[in-house]
Coordinates of C-alpha atoms in Angstrom, one line a residue:
M1 CA 186.8 113.5 281.3
R2 CA 187.3 115.5 278.1
Y3 CA 190.0 113.0 277.0
M4 CA 187.6 110.1 277.7
S5 CA 184.9 111.8 275.5
R6 CA 187.4 112.0 272.7
V7 CA 188.3 108.3 273.1
L8 CA 184.6 107.4 273.0
I9 CA 184.0 109.4 269.9
G10 CA 187.1 108.1 268.2
A11 CA 186.0 104.5 268.9
S12 CA 182.6 105.2 267.5
V13 CA 184.1 106.6 264.3
L14 CA 186.3 103.4 263.9
L15 CA 183.2 101.3 264.3
L16 CA 181.3 103.4 261.8
F17 CA 184.0 103.0 259.1
G18 CA 185.5 99.6 260.0
C19 CA 184.8 96.1 258.8
G20 CA 181.9 94.3 260.4
N21 CA 180.3 97.7 261.0
P22 CA 177.3 97.4 263.4
D23 CA 176.0 100.7 262.2
P24 CA 173.1 100.1 259.7
S25 CA 174.1 101.8 256.5
A26 CA 171.8 104.6 255.5
T27 CA 172.2 107.0 252.6
G28 CA 171.1 110.5 253.4
G29 CA 168.1 112.2 251.9
P30 CA 167.9 115.0 249.4
L31 CA 170.5 117.7 249.2
A32 CA 169.7 120.7 251.3
M33 CA 170.2 124.4 250.8
R34 CA 169.6 126.4 254.0
R35 CA 169.5 130.2 254.6
L36 CA 171.8 131.4 257.4
T37 CA 170.1 132.3 260.6
G38 CA 170.7 135.6 262.2
E39 CA 173.2 134.2 264.7
Q40 CA 175.0 132.3 261.9
Y41 CA 175.2 135.5 259.9
R42 CA 176.7 137.4 262.8
N43 CA 179.2 134.5 263.4
A44 CA 180.3 134.7 259.8
I45 CA 180.9 138.4 260.0
E46 CA 182.9 138.0 263.2
D47 CA 185.0 135.2 261.6
A48 CA 185.8 137.4 258.7
F49 CA 186.1 140.9 260.3
G50 CA 186.4 140.4 264.0
S51 CA 184.1 141.2 266.9
Q52 CA 184.7 145.0 266.6
V53 CA 182.4 145.2 263.5
E54 CA 178.8 145.7 264.4
V55 CA 176.0 144.0 262.5
A56 CA 173.0 146.3 262.5
G57 CA 169.8 145.4 260.7
R58 CA 166.7 143.3 260.6
F59 CA 166.7 139.7 259.6
E60 CA 163.7 138.1 257.9
P61 CA 161.9 135.7 260.3
D62 CA 162.8 132.0 260.3
N63 CA 160.4 129.3 259.4
R64 CA 159.8 126.7 262.0
H65 CA 159.0 123.4 260.4
E66 CA 158.4 120.0 262.1
G67 CA 159.3 121.7 265.4
L68 CA 162.7 123.1 264.3
N69 CA 163.9 126.3 262.6
A70 CA 166.8 124.1 261.3
L71 CA 164.3 122.3 259.1
G72 CA 162.5 125.4 258.0
A73 CA 165.8 127.0 256.9
S74 CA 165.7 125.0 253.7
R75 CA 162.1 126.2 253.0
V76 CA 162.8 129.9 253.0
A77 CA 164.0 132.4 250.4
V78 CA 165.0 136.0 250.5
T79 CA 162.3 138.5 249.6
R80 CA 162.9 141.7 247.8
S81 CA 162.7 143.7 251.0
G82 CA 164.8 141.1 252.8
F83 CA 167.5 141.5 250.1
E84 CA 167.5 145.2 250.6
Q85 CA 168.1 144.6 254.3
Y86 CA 171.0 142.3 253.5
E87 CA 172.4 144.8 251.1
G88 CA 172.2 147.6 253.7
M89 CA 173.9 145.4 256.3
A90 CA 176.6 144.4 253.8
R91 CA 177.4 148.1 252.9
S92 CA 177.5 149.0 256.6
I93 CA 179.9 146.1 257.5
A94 CA 182.1 146.9 254.5
A95 CA 182.3 150.6 255.5
Q96 CA 183.3 149.6 259.0
A97 CA 185.9 147.1 257.9
T98 CA 187.5 149.7 255.6
S99 CA 187.3 152.6 258.0
P100 CA 190.5 154.3 259.2
E101 CA 189.9 153.1 262.7
L102 CA 189.6 149.4 261.8
R103 CA 191.2 148.7 258.5
V104 CA 194.7 148.1 259.8
D105 CA 193.5 145.3 262.1
I106 CA 191.1 143.7 259.6
L107 CA 192.5 144.0 256.1
P108 CA 195.4 141.8 255.0
C109 CA 197.3 144.4 253.0
E110 CA 197.7 148.2 252.6
P111 CA 197.4 149.8 249.2
Q112 CA 200.4 151.7 247.7
S113 CA 198.1 154.7 247.6
A114 CA 194.7 155.4 249.2
T115 CA 193.6 157.5 246.2
A116 CA 194.3 155.0 243.4
P117 CA 193.6 151.4 242.4
D118 CA 195.9 148.7 243.7
H119 CA 195.0 145.5 241.8
A120 CA 197.3 143.2 243.8
C121 CA 196.1 144.4 247.2
V122 CA 192.4 144.3 246.3
T123 CA 192.8 140.8 244.8
Q124 CA 194.5 139.5 248.0
T125 CA 191.8 141.0 250.2
I126 CA 189.0 139.6 248.2
S127 CA 190.6 136.2 248.1
E128 CA 191.4 136.0 251.8
L129 CA 188.2 137.4 253.2
G130 CA 186.0 135.8 250.5
R131 CA 187.4 132.4 251.4
I132 CA 186.0 132.9 255.0
L133 CA 182.7 134.5 253.9
L134 CA 181.9 132.0 251.2
R135 CA 183.4 129.0 253.1
R136 CA 185.5 127.9 250.2
P137 CA 188.4 129.1 248.0
L138 CA 187.2 131.7 245.4
A139 CA 187.5 130.8 241.8
E140 CA 189.6 133.1 239.6
D141 CA 186.5 134.6 238.0
D142 CA 185.0 135.3 241.4
I143 CA 188.0 137.3 242.3
E144 CA 188.8 139.0 239.0
L145 CA 185.3 140.4 238.4
R146 CA 185.2 142.0 241.8
A147 CA 188.8 143.3 241.5
Q148 CA 188.1 144.9 238.2
V149 CA 185.0 146.7 239.4
A150 CA 186.8 147.8 242.6
S151 CA 189.7 149.2 240.6
R152 CA 187.3 151.1 238.3
V153 CA 185.4 152.6 241.2
A154 CA 188.7 153.5 243.0
E155 CA 189.9 155.3 239.8
E156 CA 186.6 157.2 239.3
Q157 CA 186.3 158.3 242.9
Q158 CA 190.0 158.5 243.6
D159 CA 189.5 156.3 246.6
Y160 CA 190.9 152.8 246.9
Y161 CA 188.7 152.0 249.9
A162 CA 185.5 153.0 248.1
G163 CA 186.2 150.3 245.5
L164 CA 187.1 147.8 248.1
Q165 CA 183.9 148.5 250.0
L166 CA 181.9 147.6 246.9
A167 CA 183.8 144.3 246.4
L168 CA 183.4 143.3 250.0
A169 CA 179.7 144.1 250.0
S170 CA 179.1 142.0 246.9
L171 CA 180.5 139.0 248.8
M172 CA 178.0 139.5 251.6
V173 CA 175.0 139.5 249.2
A174 CA 176.2 136.5 247.2
P175 CA 173.8 133.5 247.4
D176 CA 176.7 131.3 248.4
F177 CA 177.2 133.4 251.5
L178 CA 173.5 133.9 252.4
F179 CA 172.7 130.2 251.8
R180 CA 174.5 127.0 252.9
V181 CA 174.5 125.1 249.6
E182 CA 175.2 121.4 249.6
V183 CA 177.2 120.1 246.6
A184 CA 177.6 116.4 246.0
E185 CA 179.2 114.0 243.5
P186 CA 177.8 110.7 242.2
A187 CA 179.0 107.8 244.3
P188 CA 176.6 104.9 243.3
L189 CA 176.5 101.5 244.9
P190 CA 175.1 98.4 243.2
D191 CA 171.8 98.7 245.2
Q192 CA 171.9 102.5 245.4
P193 CA 172.3 104.0 242.0
D194 CA 171.2 107.4 243.1
R195 CA 173.7 107.7 246.0
L196 CA 175.7 110.9 246.2
L197 CA 178.7 111.8 248.3
L198 CA 179.1 115.4 249.6
T199 CA 182.2 117.2 248.4
N200 CA 184.8 117.8 251.0
L201 CA 184.0 121.5 251.1
S202 CA 180.3 120.9 251.5
L203 CA 181.0 118.4 254.3
A204 CA 183.2 120.9 256.0
S205 CA 180.5 123.5 256.2
K206 CA 177.9 120.9 257.2
L207 CA 180.2 119.8 260.0
S208 CA 181.0 123.2 261.3
Y209 CA 177.4 124.5 261.3
F210 CA 176.2 121.4 263.1
L211 CA 179.0 121.2 265.7
W212 CA 179.8 124.9 266.1
N213 CA 176.9 126.9 264.5
R214 CA 179.4 128.8 262.4
G215 CA 181.5 128.4 259.3
P216 CA 184.6 126.2 259.1
D217 CA 187.9 127.4 260.5
E218 CA 191.1 127.5 258.6
T219 CA 192.2 124.0 259.8
L220 CA 188.9 122.4 258.6
L221 CA 189.0 124.3 255.3
A222 CA 192.5 123.2 254.7
A223 CA 191.7 119.5 255.5
A224 CA 188.7 119.7 253.1
E225 CA 190.9 121.2 250.3
R226 CA 193.4 118.3 250.8
G227 CA 190.5 115.8 250.4
E228 CA 191.0 114.4 253.9
L229 CA 187.3 114.5 255.0
S230 CA 186.4 111.7 252.6
K231 CA 188.9 109.4 254.4
P232 CA 187.9 107.7 257.7
E233 CA 190.9 108.8 259.6
G234 CA 190.7 112.4 258.3
L235 CA 187.1 112.8 259.2
S236 CA 187.6 111.2 262.6
R237 CA 190.5 113.5 263.4
E238 CA 188.5 116.7 262.5
V239 CA 185.3 115.6 264.3
N240 CA 187.3 114.8 267.4
R241 CA 189.1 118.2 267.3
M242 CA 185.8 120.0 266.8
V243 CA 184.0 118.2 269.6
A244 CA 186.9 119.0 271.9
S245 CA 186.9 122.7 270.9
E246 CA 185.5 125.4 273.0
H247 CA 183.1 126.2 270.1
I248 CA 181.1 123.0 270.8
A249 CA 179.4 124.9 273.6
A250 CA 177.9 127.4 271.0
G251 CA 176.9 124.5 268.8
I252 CA 175.0 122.7 271.7
S253 CA 173.5 126.0 272.8
A254 CA 172.2 126.7 269.3
F255 CA 170.6 123.3 269.1
F256 CA 168.8 123.5 272.4
E257 CA 167.7 127.1 271.7
D258 CA 166.0 125.8 268.6
V259 CA 164.4 122.8 270.3
F260 CA 163.2 125.0 273.2
V261 CA 161.6 127.5 270.7
F262 CA 163.5 130.3 272.4
D263 CA 163.1 132.5 269.4
Q264 CA 159.6 133.2 270.8
F265 CA 161.2 135.3 273.5
D266 CA 161.5 138.0 270.9
A267 CA 157.7 138.5 271.1
L268 CA 157.1 137.6 274.7
S269 CA 154.9 140.0 276.7
K270 CA 153.2 139.8 280.1
D271 CA 150.4 141.6 281.9
V272 CA 152.4 143.8 284.3
A273 CA 149.3 144.1 286.5
Q274 CA 149.4 140.4 287.1
Y275 CA 153.2 140.1 287.1
P276 CA 154.7 143.4 288.3
L277 CA 158.1 141.8 288.7
F278 CA 158.3 141.0 285.0
N279 CA 160.5 143.1 282.6
N280 CA 162.6 142.6 279.5
R281 CA 165.8 142.1 281.4
M282 CA 164.3 139.3 283.4
A283 CA 163.0 137.6 280.2
A284 CA 166.4 137.9 278.6
D285 CA 168.1 136.5 281.7
A286 CA 165.7 133.6 281.9
R287 CA 166.4 132.6 278.3
E288 CA 170.2 132.8 278.9
Q289 CA 169.9 131.0 282.2
T290 CA 168.6 127.9 280.6
L291 CA 171.1 127.8 277.9
R292 CA 174.0 128.4 280.4
F293 CA 172.6 125.6 282.5
V294 CA 172.5 123.2 279.5
V295 CA 176.1 124.1 278.4
D296 CA 177.4 123.8 282.0
Q297 CA 175.9 120.4 282.5
L298 CA 176.6 118.9 279.1
V299 CA 179.9 120.5 278.1
T300 CA 181.7 121.7 281.3
Q301 CA 180.6 118.9 283.5
E302 CA 180.2 116.4 280.7
A303 CA 177.1 115.1 282.5
D304 CA 174.5 112.6 281.4
Y305 CA 171.8 114.3 279.3
R306 CA 169.1 113.0 281.7
T307 CA 170.5 115.0 284.6
L308 CA 169.1 118.2 283.0
F309 CA 165.8 117.1 284.4
T310 CA 167.0 116.6 288.0
S311 CA 169.9 118.9 288.7
N312 CA 169.5 121.5 291.4
Q313 CA 172.4 123.6 290.1
I314 CA 171.5 126.7 288.3
P315 CA 173.1 130.0 287.0
M316 CA 171.6 133.0 288.6
T317 CA 171.4 136.8 288.2
R318 CA 170.1 139.6 290.4
S319 CA 167.0 140.0 288.2
L320 CA 166.0 136.3 288.5
G321 CA 166.6 136.0 292.3
P322 CA 163.0 137.1 293.2
I323 CA 161.6 134.5 290.9
Y324 CA 163.5 131.6 292.5
G325 CA 163.5 133.1 296.0
I326 CA 167.3 132.9 296.2
P327 CA 169.5 135.7 297.4
V328 CA 172.0 136.8 294.8
R329 CA 175.3 138.4 295.9
A330 CA 176.5 139.7 292.5
V331 CA 175.0 143.0 291.4
D332 CA 175.8 142.3 287.7
G333 CA 176.7 139.2 285.9
W334 CA 176.1 135.5 286.7
E335 CA 176.8 133.4 289.7
H336 CA 176.3 129.7 290.4
A337 CA 173.4 128.8 292.8
T338 CA 172.1 125.6 294.3
L339 CA 168.3 125.2 294.7
P340 CA 167.3 124.0 298.2
A341 CA 166.8 120.3 298.5
N342 CA 163.5 120.6 300.4
Q343 CA 161.6 122.4 297.7
S344 CA 159.7 121.0 294.7
R345 CA 161.7 122.9 292.1
S346 CA 164.6 121.2 290.3
G347 CA 165.8 120.5 286.8
L348 CA 164.9 121.9 283.4
L349 CA 161.1 121.7 283.7
S350 CA 161.1 124.2 286.6
H351 CA 163.1 126.9 284.8
A352 CA 161.5 130.3 284.6
S353 CA 162.1 130.4 280.8
F354 CA 159.6 127.6 280.2
A355 CA 157.1 129.0 282.6
M356 CA 157.2 132.4 280.9
L357 CA 157.1 131.1 277.3
H358 CA 154.4 128.5 277.7
S359 CA 151.9 130.7 279.5
H360 CA 149.4 133.4 278.6
P361 CA 150.1 137.0 279.2
G362 CA 148.0 137.1 282.4
R363 CA 148.0 133.5 283.6
S364 CA 149.7 130.1 283.5
S365 CA 148.7 127.4 281.1
P366 CA 149.0 123.7 281.9
T367 CA 147.9 122.9 278.3
L368 CA 150.6 125.0 276.6
R369 CA 153.2 123.6 279.0
G370 CA 152.0 120.0 278.3
V371 CA 152.0 120.6 274.5
F372 CA 155.6 121.8 274.7
M373 CA 156.8 118.8 276.8
R374 CA 155.0 116.3 274.5
E375 CA 156.2 117.9 271.2
A376 CA 159.7 119.3 272.0
L377 CA 160.9 116.8 274.6
L378 CA 159.0 113.6 273.7
C379 CA 158.7 114.1 269.9
Q380 CA 154.9 113.5 270.0
T381 CA 152.3 115.4 268.0
V382 CA 149.4 117.1 269.8
P383 CA 146.6 118.1 267.4
E384 CA 145.4 121.7 267.3
A385 CA 142.4 122.6 269.4
P386 CA 139.0 122.5 267.6
A387 CA 137.8 125.9 266.4
D388 CA 134.5 125.9 268.3
I389 CA 135.9 125.5 271.8
D390 CA 134.4 127.9 274.4
F391 CA 137.3 129.5 276.3
T392 CA 135.1 131.6 278.6
Q393 CA 136.0 129.7 281.8
F394 CA 139.7 130.2 281.0
T395 CA 139.6 133.9 280.7
Q396 CA 137.8 134.3 284.1
D397 CA 140.5 133.9 286.7
V398 CA 138.1 133.8 289.6
A399 CA 134.9 131.7 289.5
A400 CA 132.9 130.2 292.2
V401 CA 133.7 126.6 291.2
H402 CA 136.7 127.0 288.9
N403 CA 139.4 128.7 291.0
T404 CA 142.3 126.7 289.8
A405 CA 143.5 125.6 286.4
R406 CA 142.8 122.0 287.3
D407 CA 139.2 122.9 288.0
R408 CA 138.8 124.8 284.8
L409 CA 140.4 122.0 282.7
A410 CA 138.1 119.4 284.3
M411 CA 135.3 120.4 281.9
H412 CA 137.3 118.9 279.0
A413 CA 137.0 115.5 280.6
T414 CA 133.5 115.3 279.3
A415 CA 134.0 117.0 275.9
T416 CA 134.6 114.2 273.3
S417 CA 136.5 116.5 270.9
C418 CA 138.9 117.6 273.6
R419 CA 139.3 114.5 275.9
K420 CA 142.0 112.6 274.0
C421 CA 144.4 115.6 273.5
H422 CA 144.0 117.0 277.0
A423 CA 144.6 113.5 278.4
L424 CA 148.1 113.9 276.9
T425 CA 148.9 117.4 277.9
D426 CA 147.1 118.3 281.1
P427 CA 148.4 115.7 283.6
I428 CA 152.0 116.7 283.0
G429 CA 151.2 120.4 282.5
L430 CA 149.4 120.5 285.8
G431 CA 152.5 119.2 287.4
L432 CA 154.1 122.6 286.8
E433 CA 151.1 124.6 288.1
S434 CA 153.1 125.6 291.2
F435 CA 154.9 128.0 288.9
D436 CA 152.9 131.1 287.8
G437 CA 153.1 132.8 284.4
I438 CA 156.6 134.0 285.0
G439 CA 157.9 131.0 286.9
K440 CA 157.5 132.2 290.5
F441 CA 156.6 129.5 293.0
R442 CA 153.1 129.5 294.5
L443 CA 151.0 127.2 296.6
S444 CA 147.5 128.5 295.7
E445 CA 145.6 130.2 292.9
N446 CA 142.6 132.4 293.7
D447 CA 142.9 131.3 297.4
A448 CA 142.5 127.7 296.4
A449 CA 145.2 125.1 297.0
I450 CA 147.0 123.9 293.9
D451 CA 147.2 120.2 293.3
T452 CA 150.4 119.3 291.2
S453 CA 150.0 115.5 291.4
G454 CA 149.6 113.5 288.3
D455 CA 150.7 110.6 286.1
F456 CA 153.2 110.7 283.3
D457 CA 152.7 107.6 281.1
G458 CA 152.3 105.4 284.1
A459 CA 154.7 107.1 286.4
A460 CA 153.0 108.9 289.3
F461 CA 154.4 112.2 290.6
S462 CA 153.3 114.7 293.2
N463 CA 155.2 117.8 292.2
A464 CA 157.5 119.4 289.6
A465 CA 160.7 117.8 290.9
E466 CA 159.1 114.3 290.8
L467 CA 157.9 115.0 287.3
G468 CA 161.4 115.9 286.3
Q469 CA 162.6 112.6 287.8
A470 CA 160.0 110.8 285.7
F471 CA 161.2 112.5 282.6
A472 CA 164.8 111.6 283.4
E473 CA 163.8 107.9 283.7
S474 CA 161.7 107.8 280.5
P475 CA 163.3 106.2 277.5
L476 CA 161.2 108.5 275.3
V477 CA 163.1 111.5 276.4
S478 CA 166.5 110.3 275.3
A479 CA 165.1 108.8 272.1
C480 CA 163.5 112.2 271.3
L481 CA 166.8 114.0 271.9
V482 CA 168.5 111.6 269.4
E483 CA 165.7 112.3 266.8
N484 CA 165.8 116.0 267.2
L485 CA 169.6 116.2 267.1
Y486 CA 169.7 114.1 264.0
R487 CA 167.1 116.2 262.2
Y488 CA 168.9 119.3 263.3
A489 CA 172.2 118.0 261.9
V490 CA 170.9 117.1 258.5
G491 CA 168.3 119.9 258.1
R492 CA 165.4 117.7 257.2
K493 CA 163.0 115.1 258.6
Q494 CA 164.5 111.6 258.7
T495 CA 163.6 109.2 255.9
N496 CA 162.3 105.7 256.3
G497 CA 165.7 104.3 255.4
E498 CA 167.2 106.2 258.4
R499 CA 165.0 104.7 261.1
R500 CA 167.4 101.8 261.8
L501 CA 170.3 104.3 262.0
L502 CA 168.3 106.3 264.6
R503 CA 167.7 103.1 266.7
Y504 CA 171.5 102.5 266.5
L505 CA 172.3 106.0 267.6
E506 CA 169.8 105.6 270.6
D507 CA 171.7 102.4 271.6
T508 CA 175.2 104.0 271.4
F509 CA 173.9 107.1 273.1
A510 CA 172.9 105.0 276.1
Q511 CA 176.1 102.9 276.0
Q512 CA 178.2 106.1 276.1
G513 CA 176.4 107.4 279.2
Y514 CA 174.0 109.7 277.4
R515 CA 176.8 112.2 276.6
V516 CA 175.5 114.7 274.0
P517 CA 179.0 115.7 272.5
A518 CA 179.7 112.0 271.8
L519 CA 176.3 111.6 270.2
M520 CA 177.1 114.6 268.0
G521 CA 180.3 112.9 266.9
D522 CA 178.5 109.7 266.0
I523 CA 176.0 111.7 263.9
A524 CA 178.8 113.7 262.2
T525 CA 180.6 110.5 261.1
S526 CA 177.6 108.5 260.0
E527 CA 177.2 107.7 256.3
A528 CA 173.8 109.4 256.2
F529 CA 175.5 112.7 257.3
R530 CA 178.1 112.4 254.5
T531 CA 175.8 111.2 251.7
A532 CA 172.6 112.2 249.9
T533 CA 170.2 110.8 247.4
A534 CA 169.7 112.3 244.0
T535 CA 166.3 113.7 243.3
A536 CA 164.6 115.4 240.3
T537 CA 163.1 118.2 242.2
A538 CA 162.2 121.3 240.2
P539 CA 163.2 124.7 241.5
S540 CA 160.4 126.4 243.5
P541 CA 159.0 129.5 241.7
D542 CA 158.5 131.3 245.1
A543 CA 162.2 131.0 246.1
P544 CA 164.1 133.2 243.7
M545 CA 167.3 133.3 245.7
A546 CA 167.3 129.5 246.0
R547 CA 166.6 129.1 242.3
A548 CA 169.4 131.5 241.5
V549 CA 171.9 129.4 243.4
K550 CA 170.9 126.2 241.7
Q551 CA 170.8 127.7 238.2
K552 CA 174.1 129.6 238.7
R553 CA 172.5 132.4 236.6
I554 CA 173.6 135.2 238.8
H555 CA 175.2 138.4 237.7
T556 CA 176.5 141.3 239.7
N557 CA 175.1 144.6 238.6
I558 CA 177.3 147.4 240.0
N559 CA 176.1 150.9 239.5
A560 CA 178.8 153.3 240.6
Q561 CA 177.5 156.8 241.2
R562 CA 179.1 160.0 242.5
D563 CA 177.4 159.8 245.9
N564 CA 176.0 156.3 246.1
T565 CA 177.4 153.0 245.1
R566 CA 174.9 150.2 245.0
V567 CA 175.3 146.5 244.7
S568 CA 172.4 144.3 243.6
L569 CA 171.8 140.9 242.3
I570 CA 170.0 140.3 239.0
V571 CA 168.4 136.9 239.0
S572 CA 167.7 135.3 235.6
K573 CA 164.0 134.7 235.0
S574 CA 164.6 131.7 232.9
E575 CA 163.8 128.3 234.3
S576 CA 166.6 125.8 235.2
T577 CA 168.3 124.1 232.3

């Protein structure tokens, strides 16, 4: 099966580049510059120093835009306090990497003396580790400045590793490390004078973060340095290799974690009086359960994307067993389980993760669940609720005539300002009402029977399993996946000129059996992924780090003191030239 996937992807690449190309040509939008997410930062540190180095610190919050953090990453900067956090993490990581316990395994060379400068060794270390951290070969000036300062500190403190720590920390606060900066060269066509082509090194980073959610490996970097990614056969070879790699699982997991808004688990809380079973371990397992399920279906089993909504297979832990009513043999860790065929729970929509996230602390919420399904899974926009809505009936769990959520929501059927939106969200949200605020199955609410029947855009269903089947059969679901994955890949909203490309990707996705890795390969080899359009956008005054990268007016100010060595960036206040 894995071989067949590679054949499909390779065939798609040949079609994309070949004569008589059915792929509608589309030049990409503006160049992007995106701040690393917390997970991408940790992956970069692991790639450079290994898993034994601990990343301890607080990351500034991401900015979800148009439904995805991947789009908001190009709209965030690094604040003063955020930079101090990055600096503290960099110093801690550098100290661990140069510690007596780890330095032999991490550093590429050993100095002639631990109490004196060693220019050759420090230069080699900066060059090799900097290449991984900055995702490109370092220029001679990049290396020499750091090496000189490291040697000076080593001489003053009679400690080679004190100087090396400073040099390594400076790499980890460099804008080219904290931000993924796209660089392109002019490549105009007669009808596209503003067309740009990403450099091989920029394309390498864009590929690796899209497909793997981490920086490029040595093989990809070497191919980029040789200029092979600008050739059809070179790009095809690397994309096929990356899609077939075990790292594709992490890339797919990162994408779905973004689409499923799982970053909201960090602030999730429940009323323990209402849900005494709930605890932080259960929430963490529910989050991981869904991601494991997605990876198992789409990568391990190479299944059709639509089976996510109907599969009765599910990973399970001891903490989640009571939620699903399934006995779990393993005391610790995960085991595979199969949901009974005679129940109304199956597929993604019935996972505890969604029930937990899209509910209130003390009760379920058909509306929140409906909004999530419409926006994240169908790519539809649901307007915000009017500010003057009376929520009294929804905060009273027991009322004489409003015992169930369906009863309480019925009042919106007569409210003009609410009717249209709730007609979108409530019918499908009520289909999941058999799951309470933490996902536990129930038949009644406040001693009143729960009715989970409804209609999803013309498809009738009676329970959550049938709703999942309706989602699997809806063309809107696969089309939304294509749109979300494309936007995630390029880090921005699609342009009008890319709409025909999206329709083409939808068609090829269907022809290839709705295989997500194959779709990722098609996106990665599309012209729009490799190109950009020149714009005259002025630097944003509220994004100092972003402005610094674009202006290249960055200086390293190193203040070596007896007890404290500090690295800081001084950003020029002048405007771009």
